[in-house]
Tab-separated table of C-alpha atoms in Angstrom:
chain	number	residue	atom	x	y	z
A	1402	MET	CA	0.042	-0.022	-0.071
A	1403	GLU	CA	1.223	3.436	-0.790
A	1404	PRO	CA	1.757	5.618	2.152
A	1405	VAL	CA	-0.814	8.328	2.921
A	1406	ILE	CA	0.926	11.792	2.890
A	1407	VAL	CA	0.256	13.837	5.938
A	1408	ILE	CA	1.367	17.512	5.658
A	1409	GLY	CA	2.071	19.210	9.081
A	1410	ALA	CA	2.898	17.673	12.372
A	1411	GLY	CA	0.709	19.985	14.602
A	1412	LEU	CA	-2.005	18.466	16.731
A	1413	ALA	CA	-4.284	17.643	13.807
A	1414	GLY	CA	-1.451	16.226	11.546
A	1415	SER	CA	0.144	14.216	14.439
A	1416	GLU	CA	-3.367	12.787	15.462
A	1417	ALA	CA	-4.162	11.896	11.791
A	1418	ALA	CA	-0.752	10.198	11.284
A	1419	TRP	CA	-1.105	8.221	14.443
A	1420	GLN	CA	-4.707	7.031	13.770
A	1421	LEU	CA	-3.785	5.891	10.242
A	1422	ALA	CA	-0.714	4.038	11.376
A	1423	GLN	CA	-2.620	2.328	14.243
A	1424	ARG	CA	-4.992	0.897	11.684
A	1425	GLY	CA	-2.189	-0.551	9.601
A	1426	ILE	CA	-1.951	2.464	6.977
A	1427	PRO	CA	1.648	3.416	6.247
A	1428	VAL	CA	2.099	7.276	6.607
A	1429	GLU	CA	4.675	9.765	5.307
A	1430	LEU	CA	4.562	12.768	7.596
A	1431	ARG	CA	5.952	15.876	6.199
A	1432	GLU	CA	6.937	18.652	8.486
A	1433	MET	CA	9.012	21.776	7.691
A	1434	LYS	CA	10.187	22.239	11.210
A	1435	PRO	CA	13.102	22.723	12.222
A	1436	GLU	CA	14.260	23.520	8.666
A	1437	LYS	CA	11.696	26.297	8.605
A	1438	MET	CA	9.797	27.871	11.479
A	1439	THR	CA	6.609	29.923	11.595
A	1440	PRO	CA	6.521	33.173	13.677
A	1441	ALA	CA	4.522	31.398	16.324
A	1442	HIS	CA	6.768	28.332	16.833
A	1443	HIS	CA	9.907	28.067	19.029
A	1444	THR	CA	10.712	24.239	19.204
A	1445	PRO	CA	11.403	21.444	16.681
A	1446	TRP	CA	8.839	19.243	18.396
A	1447	PHE	CA	5.458	18.009	16.987
A	1448	GLY	CA	2.238	19.178	18.480
A	1449	GLU	CA	3.728	22.377	19.849
A	1450	LEU	CA	1.218	24.642	21.634
A	1451	VAL	CA	1.689	28.238	20.854
A	1452	CYS	CA	-1.181	30.196	22.301
A	1453	SER	CA	-1.778	28.704	25.722
A	1454	ASN	CA	-0.944	25.553	27.668
A	1455	SER	CA	-4.616	24.943	28.446
A	1456	LEU	CA	-6.842	22.664	26.402
A	1457	ARG	CA	-9.815	24.353	28.211
A	1458	SER	CA	-12.470	22.871	30.383
A	1459	ASP	CA	-12.222	19.087	31.317
A	1460	GLN	CA	-15.842	19.009	32.627
A	1461	LEU	CA	-18.658	17.194	30.739
A	1462	GLU	CA	-20.942	20.159	31.402
A	1463	ASN	CA	-18.825	21.970	28.865
A	1464	ALA	CA	-18.799	21.091	25.162
A	1465	VAL	CA	-15.099	20.934	24.837
A	1466	GLY	CA	-14.917	18.642	27.860
A	1467	LEU	CA	-17.296	16.300	25.976
A	1468	LEU	CA	-15.210	16.481	22.815
A	1469	LYS	CA	-12.114	15.543	24.870
A	1470	GLU	CA	-13.951	12.655	26.476
A	1471	GLU	CA	-15.088	11.368	23.098
A	1472	LEU	CA	-11.519	11.531	21.793
A	1473	ARG	CA	-10.155	9.754	24.940
A	1474	ARG	CA	-12.754	6.859	24.439
A	1475	MET	CA	-11.560	6.569	20.745
A	1476	GLY	CA	-7.854	6.323	21.606
A	1477	SER	CA	-6.583	9.797	20.769
A	1478	LEU	CA	-2.868	10.191	20.821
A	1479	ILE	CA	-3.065	13.936	21.731
A	1480	LEU	CA	-5.406	13.232	24.636
A	1481	SER	CA	-3.260	10.517	25.910
A	1482	CYS	CA	-0.145	12.658	25.964
A	1483	ALA	CA	-2.108	15.507	27.401
A	1484	ASP	CA	-3.343	13.468	30.355
A	1485	GLU	CA	0.310	12.144	30.906
A	1486	HIS	CA	1.656	15.669	31.138
A	1487	ARG	CA	-1.158	17.625	32.714
A	1488	VAL	CA	-0.600	20.286	35.284
A	1489	GLU	CA	-3.218	21.392	37.749
A	1490	ALA	CA	-5.424	24.116	36.607
A	1491	GLY	CA	-8.791	23.742	38.418
A	1492	GLY	CA	-11.480	22.307	36.172
A	1493	ALA	CA	-9.295	22.767	32.903
A	1494	LEU	CA	-6.902	20.378	31.296
A	1495	ALA	CA	-3.596	22.240	31.131
A	1496	VAL	CA	-0.322	20.580	30.205
A	1497	ASP	CA	3.467	20.989	30.599
A	1498	ARG	CA	3.862	22.207	27.123
A	1499	HIS	CA	7.411	20.910	26.425
A	1500	GLY	CA	6.785	17.509	28.010
A	1501	PHE	CA	3.531	17.260	26.027
A	1502	ALA	CA	5.092	18.096	22.702
A	1503	GLN	CA	8.123	15.851	23.296
A	1504	ALA	CA	5.915	12.941	24.125
A	1505	ILE	CA	3.981	13.319	20.845
A	1506	THR	CA	7.198	13.590	18.837
A	1507	GLU	CA	8.716	10.437	20.421
A	1508	LYS	CA	5.557	8.421	19.849
A	1509	ILE	CA	5.271	9.596	16.194
A	1510	ARG	CA	8.948	9.100	15.453
A	1511	SER	CA	9.089	5.584	16.918
A	1512	HIS	CA	6.002	4.242	15.182
A	1513	PRO	CA	7.086	1.652	12.638
A	1514	LEU	CA	4.473	2.721	9.969
A	1515	ILE	CA	5.230	6.531	10.193
A	1516	THR	CA	8.123	8.008	8.093
A	1517	VAL	CA	8.826	11.641	8.909
A	1518	VAL	CA	10.229	13.594	6.083
A	1519	GLU	CA	11.543	17.055	7.085
A	1520	GLY	CA	11.315	20.052	4.810
A	1521	GLU	CA	8.822	22.546	3.500
A	1522	VAL	CA	6.028	21.180	1.210
A	1523	GLU	CA	5.503	23.811	-1.582
A	1524	HIS	CA	2.738	21.929	-3.555
A	1525	LEU	CA	-0.147	19.704	-2.997
A	1526	PRO	CA	0.820	16.172	-4.033
A	1527	ALA	CA	-0.552	15.474	-7.540
A	1528	GLU	CA	-1.234	11.775	-6.670
A	1529	GLY	CA	-2.180	9.562	-3.811
A	1530	GLN	CA	-4.126	10.148	-0.642
A	1531	VAL	CA	-3.330	13.291	1.285
A	1532	ILE	CA	-4.411	14.964	4.500
A	1533	VAL	CA	-3.314	18.651	4.594
A	1534	ALA	CA	-2.853	19.837	8.139
A	1535	SER	CA	-0.541	22.631	7.581
A	1536	GLY	CA	-2.115	24.873	10.014
A	1537	PRO	CA	-3.203	28.539	10.206
A	1538	LEU	CA	0.328	29.718	9.381
A	1539	THR	CA	0.623	27.633	6.298
A	1540	SER	CA	3.783	28.665	4.369
A	1541	ASP	CA	3.299	31.154	1.656
A	1542	THR	CA	4.152	28.933	-1.196
A	1543	LEU	CA	1.891	26.113	-0.144
A	1544	ALA	CA	-0.889	28.628	0.665
A	1545	GLU	CA	-0.690	29.979	-2.854
A	1546	ASP	CA	-0.858	26.463	-4.382
A	1547	ILE	CA	-3.804	25.612	-2.198
A	1548	LYS	CA	-5.547	28.932	-3.235
A	1549	GLY	CA	-5.060	27.892	-6.840
A	1550	PHE	CA	-6.482	24.548	-6.148
A	1551	PHE	CA	-9.787	26.224	-5.128
A	1552	PRO	CA	-10.109	28.923	-7.812
A	1553	GLU	CA	-13.870	29.162	-7.129
A	1554	SER	CA	-13.247	30.147	-3.577
A	1555	HIS	CA	-10.809	32.009	-1.370
A	1556	TYR	CA	-9.133	32.014	1.899
A	1557	LEU	CA	-10.352	33.913	4.982
A	1558	ASN	CA	-8.257	35.539	7.535
A	1559	PHE	CA	-8.396	36.539	11.229
A	1560	PHE	CA	-5.773	37.609	13.559
A	1561	ASP	CA	-4.623	35.436	16.493
A	1562	ALA	CA	-2.454	36.597	19.517
A	1563	ALA	CA	-0.565	34.754	22.281
A	1564	ALA	CA	-0.160	35.744	25.882
A	1565	PRO	CA	3.101	36.605	27.799
A	1566	LEU	CA	4.935	34.209	30.224
A	1567	VAL	CA	6.430	35.166	33.523
A	1568	THR	CA	8.557	33.437	36.170
A	1569	PHE	CA	6.846	32.298	39.299
A	1570	GLU	CA	9.723	33.658	41.503
A	1571	SER	CA	9.191	37.074	40.144
A	1572	VAL	CA	5.587	37.289	41.123
A	1573	ASP	CA	4.995	39.256	44.341
A	1574	MET	CA	2.898	36.798	46.305
A	1575	GLU	CA	2.330	39.498	49.007
A	1576	SER	CA	0.046	41.015	46.413
A	1577	ALA	CA	-1.473	37.742	45.145
A	1578	PHE	CA	-3.102	34.529	46.287
A	1579	PHE	CA	-3.694	30.986	45.172
A	1580	ALA	CA	-7.308	30.041	44.342
A	1581	SER	CA	-9.585	28.500	41.699
A	1582	ARG	CA	-12.810	30.260	40.827
A	1583	TYR	CA	-15.599	29.301	43.257
A	1584	ASP	CA	-13.012	27.137	44.941
A	1585	LYS	CA	-13.576	24.604	42.132
A	1586	GLY	CA	-10.894	21.928	42.111
A	1587	THR	CA	-7.481	22.653	43.584
A	1588	PRO	CA	-6.181	26.265	44.120
A	1589	ASP	CA	-4.001	26.234	41.023
A	1590	TYR	CA	-4.268	29.754	39.717
A	1591	ILE	CA	-2.321	32.777	41.066
A	1592	ASN	CA	-4.787	35.661	41.465
A	1593	CYS	CA	-3.494	39.221	41.201
A	1594	PRO	CA	-6.126	41.634	42.542
A	1595	LEU	CA	-6.592	45.267	41.577
A	1596	THR	CA	-8.548	47.921	43.338
A	1597	ALA	CA	-10.904	50.204	41.400
A	1598	GLU	CA	-8.112	52.885	41.466
A	1599	GLU	CA	-5.462	50.432	40.212
A	1600	TYR	CA	-7.707	49.138	37.563
A	1601	GLU	CA	-8.486	52.648	36.371
A	1602	ALA	CA	-4.791	53.436	35.939
A	1603	PHE	CA	-4.101	50.064	34.269
A	1604	TRP	CA	-6.977	50.354	31.899
A	1605	THR	CA	-6.059	53.890	30.864
A	1606	GLU	CA	-2.510	53.013	30.026
A	1607	LEU	CA	-3.570	49.726	28.311
A	1608	CYS	CA	-5.985	51.569	25.936
A	1609	ALA	CA	-3.212	54.163	25.147
A	1610	ALA	CA	-0.274	51.638	24.783
A	1611	GLN	CA	1.539	51.434	21.418
A	1612	GLU	CA	0.740	48.377	19.313
A	1613	ALA	CA	3.302	46.533	17.116
A	1614	GLU	CA	2.892	46.845	13.323
A	1615	VAL	CA	0.676	44.062	12.047
A	1616	HIS	CA	0.040	44.467	8.356
A	1617	GLY	CA	-3.759	44.658	7.490
A	1618	PHE	CA	-4.745	44.576	11.125
A	1619	GLU	CA	-8.183	45.808	11.992
A	1620	ASP	CA	-10.254	45.156	15.100
A	1621	LYS	CA	-13.020	43.682	13.150
A	1622	ASN	CA	-10.600	40.972	11.959
A	1623	VAL	CA	-9.739	39.699	15.345
A	1624	PHE	CA	-11.312	36.359	16.265
A	1625	GLU	CA	-13.434	36.864	19.364
A	1626	GLY	CA	-12.046	33.775	21.122
A	1627	CYS	CA	-8.425	34.985	21.039
A	1628	MET	CA	-8.907	38.750	21.109
A	1629	PRO	CA	-5.904	40.966	22.254
A	1630	VAL	CA	-6.519	42.298	25.547
A	1631	GLU	CA	-5.910	45.865	24.528
A	1632	VAL	CA	-8.563	45.552	21.778
A	1633	MET	CA	-10.967	44.212	24.434
A	1634	ALA	CA	-10.108	47.062	26.755
A	1635	ARG	CA	-10.842	49.686	24.034
A	1636	ARG	CA	-14.459	48.320	23.763
A	1637	GLY	CA	-15.430	49.884	27.117
A	1638	HIS	CA	-14.231	50.735	30.595
A	1639	ASP	CA	-15.531	47.665	32.338
A	1640	THR	CA	-15.352	45.181	29.483
A	1641	LEU	CA	-12.248	43.481	31.043
A	1642	CYS	CA	-14.064	43.044	34.367
A	1643	TYR	CA	-16.546	40.857	32.558
A	1644	GLY	CA	-13.767	39.109	30.641
A	1645	PRO	CA	-10.293	38.043	31.667
A	1646	LEU	CA	-10.157	40.185	34.715
A	1647	LYS	CA	-13.563	38.934	36.108
A	1648	PRO	CA	-13.336	38.793	39.800
A	1649	ARG	CA	-16.508	36.567	40.413
A	1650	GLY	CA	-15.771	33.633	42.640
A	1651	LEU	CA	-12.403	34.787	43.790
A	1652	LYS	CA	-12.252	36.073	47.313
A	1653	ASP	CA	-9.087	37.770	48.462
A	1654	PRO	CA	-8.113	36.021	51.779
A	1655	LYS	CA	-6.820	39.329	53.090
A	1656	THR	CA	-10.158	41.068	52.714
A	1657	GLY	CA	-12.551	38.157	52.589
A	1658	LYS	CA	-14.206	39.969	49.567
A	1659	GLU	CA	-14.093	39.902	45.816
A	1660	PRO	CA	-11.630	42.443	44.442
A	1661	PHE	CA	-12.708	44.980	41.907
A	1662	ALA	CA	-10.673	43.065	39.140
A	1663	VAL	CA	-8.392	40.016	39.148
A	1664	VAL	CA	-5.618	38.991	36.668
A	1665	GLN	CA	-5.163	35.189	36.843
A	1666	LEU	CA	-1.824	33.410	36.168
A	1667	ARG	CA	-1.753	29.762	35.152
A	1668	LYS	CA	1.040	27.275	35.200
A	1669	ASP	CA	2.850	26.750	31.938
A	1670	ASN	CA	5.045	23.788	33.037
A	1671	ALA	CA	4.808	20.990	35.422
A	1672	ASP	CA	7.351	22.466	37.732
A	1673	GLY	CA	5.309	25.490	38.262
A	1674	THR	CA	8.296	27.802	37.523
A	1675	ILE	CA	6.529	29.546	34.637
A	1676	TYR	CA	3.121	31.043	34.439
A	1677	ASN	CA	1.106	32.649	31.650
A	1678	LEU	CA	-1.241	35.577	31.961
A	1679	VAL	CA	-4.722	34.073	31.334
A	1680	GLY	CA	-6.553	35.963	28.572
A	1681	PHE	CA	-3.689	38.513	27.947
A	1682	GLN	CA	-3.211	37.728	24.249
A	1683	THR	CA	-1.684	40.882	22.931
A	1684	HIS	CA	0.157	42.570	20.047
A	1685	LEU	CA	1.484	45.426	21.955
A	1686	LYS	CA	5.096	46.416	21.470
A	1687	TRP	CA	7.281	44.502	23.834
A	1688	PRO	CA	8.445	47.498	25.926
A	1689	GLU	CA	4.879	48.486	26.246
A	1690	GLN	CA	3.925	45.068	27.514
A	1691	LYS	CA	6.386	45.251	30.289
A	1692	ARG	CA	5.467	48.826	31.236
A	1693	VAL	CA	1.772	48.371	31.188
A	1694	PHE	CA	1.559	44.788	32.707
A	1695	SER	CA	3.917	45.657	35.447
A	1696	MET	CA	1.194	48.049	36.684
A	1697	ILE	CA	-0.593	44.994	38.005
A	1698	PRO	CA	0.569	45.128	41.567
A	1699	ALA	CA	1.669	41.447	41.822
A	1700	LEU	CA	3.721	41.718	38.604
A	1701	LYS	CA	5.465	45.015	39.322
A	1702	ASN	CA	8.825	43.142	39.339
A	1703	ALA	CA	7.811	40.340	36.887
A	1704	GLU	CA	10.415	38.720	34.761
A	1705	PHE	CA	8.861	38.195	31.318
A	1706	LEU	CA	10.291	35.041	29.661
A	1707	ARG	CA	8.219	35.653	26.446
A	1708	TYR	CA	6.190	38.586	25.372
A	1709	GLY	CA	2.915	38.289	23.645
A	1710	VAL	CA	2.943	38.041	19.879
A	1711	MET	CA	0.362	38.301	17.065
A	1712	HIS	CA	0.084	36.584	13.723
A	1713	ARG	CA	-2.360	36.044	10.860
A	1714	ASN	CA	-4.486	32.925	10.809
A	1715	THR	CA	-5.752	31.582	7.445
A	1716	TYR	CA	-8.536	29.230	6.963
A	1717	LEU	CA	-10.833	27.771	4.203
A	1718	ASP	CA	-14.430	28.641	3.371
A	1719	SER	CA	-15.068	25.081	4.388
A	1720	PRO	CA	-18.809	24.791	3.920
A	1721	ARG	CA	-18.304	25.293	0.323
A	1722	LEU	CA	-15.295	23.092	-0.096
A	1723	LEU	CA	-15.296	20.211	2.420
A	1724	ASP	CA	-17.694	17.387	3.305
A	1725	ARG	CA	-18.499	15.982	6.703
A	1726	TYR	CA	-15.281	13.747	6.721
A	1727	TYR	CA	-13.092	16.889	5.958
A	1728	ARG	CA	-12.599	15.587	2.381
A	1729	VAL	CA	-12.487	17.973	-0.555
A	1730	LYS	CA	-15.826	17.663	-2.292
A	1731	LYS	CA	-14.337	17.971	-5.758
A	1732	ASP	CA	-11.332	15.719	-5.162
A	1733	PRO	CA	-11.963	13.231	-2.258
A	1734	ARG	CA	-8.328	12.002	-2.358
A	1735	ILE	CA	-7.484	15.113	-0.515
A	1736	CYS	CA	-8.612	15.979	3.035
A	1737	PHE	CA	-7.834	19.015	5.185
A	1738	ALA	CA	-7.700	18.984	9.015
A	1739	GLY	CA	-6.888	21.408	11.833
A	1740	GLN	CA	-7.442	25.160	11.977
A	1741	ILE	CA	-7.071	25.608	8.202
A	1742	THR	CA	-10.548	24.155	8.187
A	1743	GLY	CA	-12.089	26.784	10.401
A	1744	VAL	CA	-12.246	24.677	13.507
A	1745	GLU	CA	-10.908	26.812	16.370
A	1746	GLY	CA	-9.020	25.453	19.192
A	1747	TYR	CA	-6.443	22.729	19.970
A	1748	VAL	CA	-9.055	20.049	20.825
A	1749	GLU	CA	-11.214	20.826	17.786
A	1750	SER	CA	-8.208	20.570	15.505
A	1751	THR	CA	-7.327	17.167	17.089
A	1752	ALA	CA	-10.809	15.956	16.414
A	1753	SER	CA	-10.712	17.007	12.787
A	1754	GLY	CA	-7.429	15.116	12.343
A	1755	PHE	CA	-8.888	12.033	14.033
A	1756	LEU	CA	-12.100	12.039	11.886
A	1757	ALA	CA	-10.274	12.693	8.571
A	1758	ALA	CA	-7.899	9.827	9.255
A	1759	LEU	CA	-10.644	7.405	10.473
A	1760	GLU	CA	-12.584	7.904	7.297
A	1761	LEU	CA	-9.560	7.560	5.068
A	1762	SER	CA	-8.372	4.517	6.774
A	1763	ARG	CA	-11.676	2.741	6.507
A	1764	ARG	CA	-11.959	3.794	2.857
A	1765	LEU	CA	-8.530	2.136	2.226
A	1766	ARG	CA	-9.598	-0.966	4.053
A	1767	GLY	CA	-12.792	-1.272	2.023
A	1768	LEU	CA	-14.997	-0.295	4.999
A	1769	PRO	CA	-17.891	2.083	5.104
A	1770	PRO	CA	-17.361	5.514	6.707
A	1771	VAL	CA	-18.448	6.282	10.327
A	1772	ASP	CA	-21.205	8.924	10.169
A	1773	PHE	CA	-20.748	10.567	13.542
A	1774	PRO	CA	-24.269	11.860	14.567
A	1775	GLN	CA	-24.820	15.524	15.221
A	1776	GLU	CA	-25.594	14.531	18.846
A	1777	THR	CA	-21.821	13.875	19.326
A	1778	ALA	CA	-19.441	16.792	19.704
A	1779	THR	CA	-17.258	15.171	17.006
A	1780	GLY	CA	-20.115	14.872	14.548
A	1781	ALA	CA	-21.537	18.272	15.370
A	1782	LEU	CA	-18.314	20.044	14.612
A	1783	ALA	CA	-17.758	18.158	11.363
A	1784	LEU	CA	-21.306	18.865	10.193
A	1785	TYR	CA	-20.984	22.606	11.106
A	1786	ILE	CA	-17.949	23.126	9.001
A	1787	SER	CA	-19.477	21.336	5.989
A	1788	ASN	CA	-22.832	23.000	6.235
A	1789	GLU	CA	-23.566	24.936	3.140
A	1790	THR	CA	-26.222	27.023	4.710
A	1791	VAL	CA	-23.602	28.780	6.897
A	1792	THR	CA	-22.966	31.753	4.855
A	1793	ASP	CA	-20.915	33.933	7.047
A	1794	PHE	CA	-18.351	31.194	8.017
A	1795	GLN	CA	-16.040	32.106	10.974
A	1796	PRO	CA	-13.629	29.977	12.969
A	1797	MET	CA	-15.611	28.501	15.860
A	1798	ASN	CA	-14.966	26.441	18.920
A	1799	VAL	CA	-17.178	23.452	19.674
A	1800	ASN	CA	-20.273	24.453	21.652
A	1801	PHE	CA	-23.598	22.953	22.711
A	1802	GLY	CA	-25.331	25.371	20.332
A	1803	ILE	CA	-24.350	23.235	17.332
A	1804	ILE	CA	-25.634	20.009	19.001
A	1805	PRO	CA	-29.479	19.195	18.724
A	1806	PRO	CA	-31.432	19.890	21.824
A	1807	LEU	CA	-32.618	17.120	24.195
A	1808	GLY	CA	-36.263	17.422	23.188
A	1809	TYR	CA	-37.260	17.578	26.925
A	1810	LYS	CA	-36.753	20.131	29.670
A	1811	VAL	CA	-33.933	19.853	32.292
A	1812	LYS	CA	-33.631	22.320	35.070
A	1813	GLY	CA	-30.506	24.236	35.176
A	1814	LYS	CA	-27.939	24.867	32.351
A	1815	ARG	CA	-25.224	22.590	33.796
A	1816	ASN	CA	-27.647	19.703	34.279
A	1817	LYS	CA	-28.891	20.145	30.718
A	1818	ASN	CA	-25.288	20.114	29.380
A	1819	ALA	CA	-24.549	17.036	31.423
A	1820	GLU	CA	-27.566	15.233	29.835
A	1821	LEU	CA	-26.425	16.347	26.341
A	1822	SER	CA	-23.031	14.813	27.132
A	1823	LYS	CA	-24.509	11.633	28.572
A	1824	ARG	CA	-26.567	11.259	25.260
A	1825	ALA	CA	-23.460	11.887	23.167
A	1826	LEU	CA	-21.385	9.273	24.839
A	1827	GLU	CA	-24.197	6.792	24.510
A	1828	LYS	CA	-24.342	7.522	20.796
A	1829	LEU	CA	-20.612	7.176	20.562
A	1830	ALA	CA	-20.714	3.696	22.161
A	1831	GLU	CA	-22.945	2.517	19.369
A	1832	LEU	CA	-20.336	3.357	16.601
A	1833	ASP	CA	-17.496	1.222	15.269
A	1834	THR	CA	-14.561	3.544	15.260
A	1835	GLU	CA	-11.920	1.042	14.492
């Protein structure tokens, strides 16, 4: 059997390569790192997380928690490595980013049916089965080739931003406290409170701070799920207090009350020596980041290991181009997976890689495809990105809004979501996903 070519060793590509190989399909995994790096990547490892070390909620009352559980039950490589390298983060699944990426790389490179070929891919292969998981920062040459492959359509763009990292030892714990919101789980977050006066000064400087040059940047092009903190601040004086600086459920042990605003820090590695500023994606100039973020009392002497960065993300108009298996409608030998399809988020990218590989492996083995029902998170996501009635297509995280309602009333949102997840996992158990 000719090997399937998988382009890109991010989360989607690594998952796809692994699932194919686990089903006896040889794979040629092509990855341009370390020969060529994107602006967002810093290591040669596969599955590198560039925006946050959190894979978001791990609770079944949350849609992404359901999607993770579905992937776990189907033998996901990414979820297995994430669970092995998790760091405490309340109800979220956060990972030691380096340990996580190294584990993925080692498993991929040691698999007997996976051959890694390093170097940039400049053109879509003219023959054979292909899964394109080149990511939202697809190299210019390959991006142009893909654009030519879809002359009837076009790429869409939004801007994505990453948050800064600080050392734990540089955080002033006299001005901060450990806690998780509403005391949920273990107290894994460092909480940096601000008074009304401190917030006023911080907000004023944040709104006025100098931004780095980003060609073509406009606020309307920022994806809502990864919005730069300064863009959010400019939307209104109290906007941050309902977003990343929300104090709800966080009582300062010194006062016994909720502060006016709270900046949360989350572990970035298992040792707890590095923390990221939760929700502080930014494209401010680096000196401005240090000046403004150091106005947060607990960060007045913070040592920044990495400043926030911003880059363009590119995705397909998938409802016009792809089917429910992430296959190209006009040429089913080619599939796309990951954020280039318009699924937003690490877990969603993983799920797209899993489904694309599962369908392809079954096709190559003469088996019928698995039609994940819309009641499952995996199926709902795939059906959303392939739904031609979606006219204004935007990158989207998985959510219960794209899953059919229960058909009966359940009191309380969390209880309703738990019932939706229970139904999804029951549906999943009926499927043959081998």
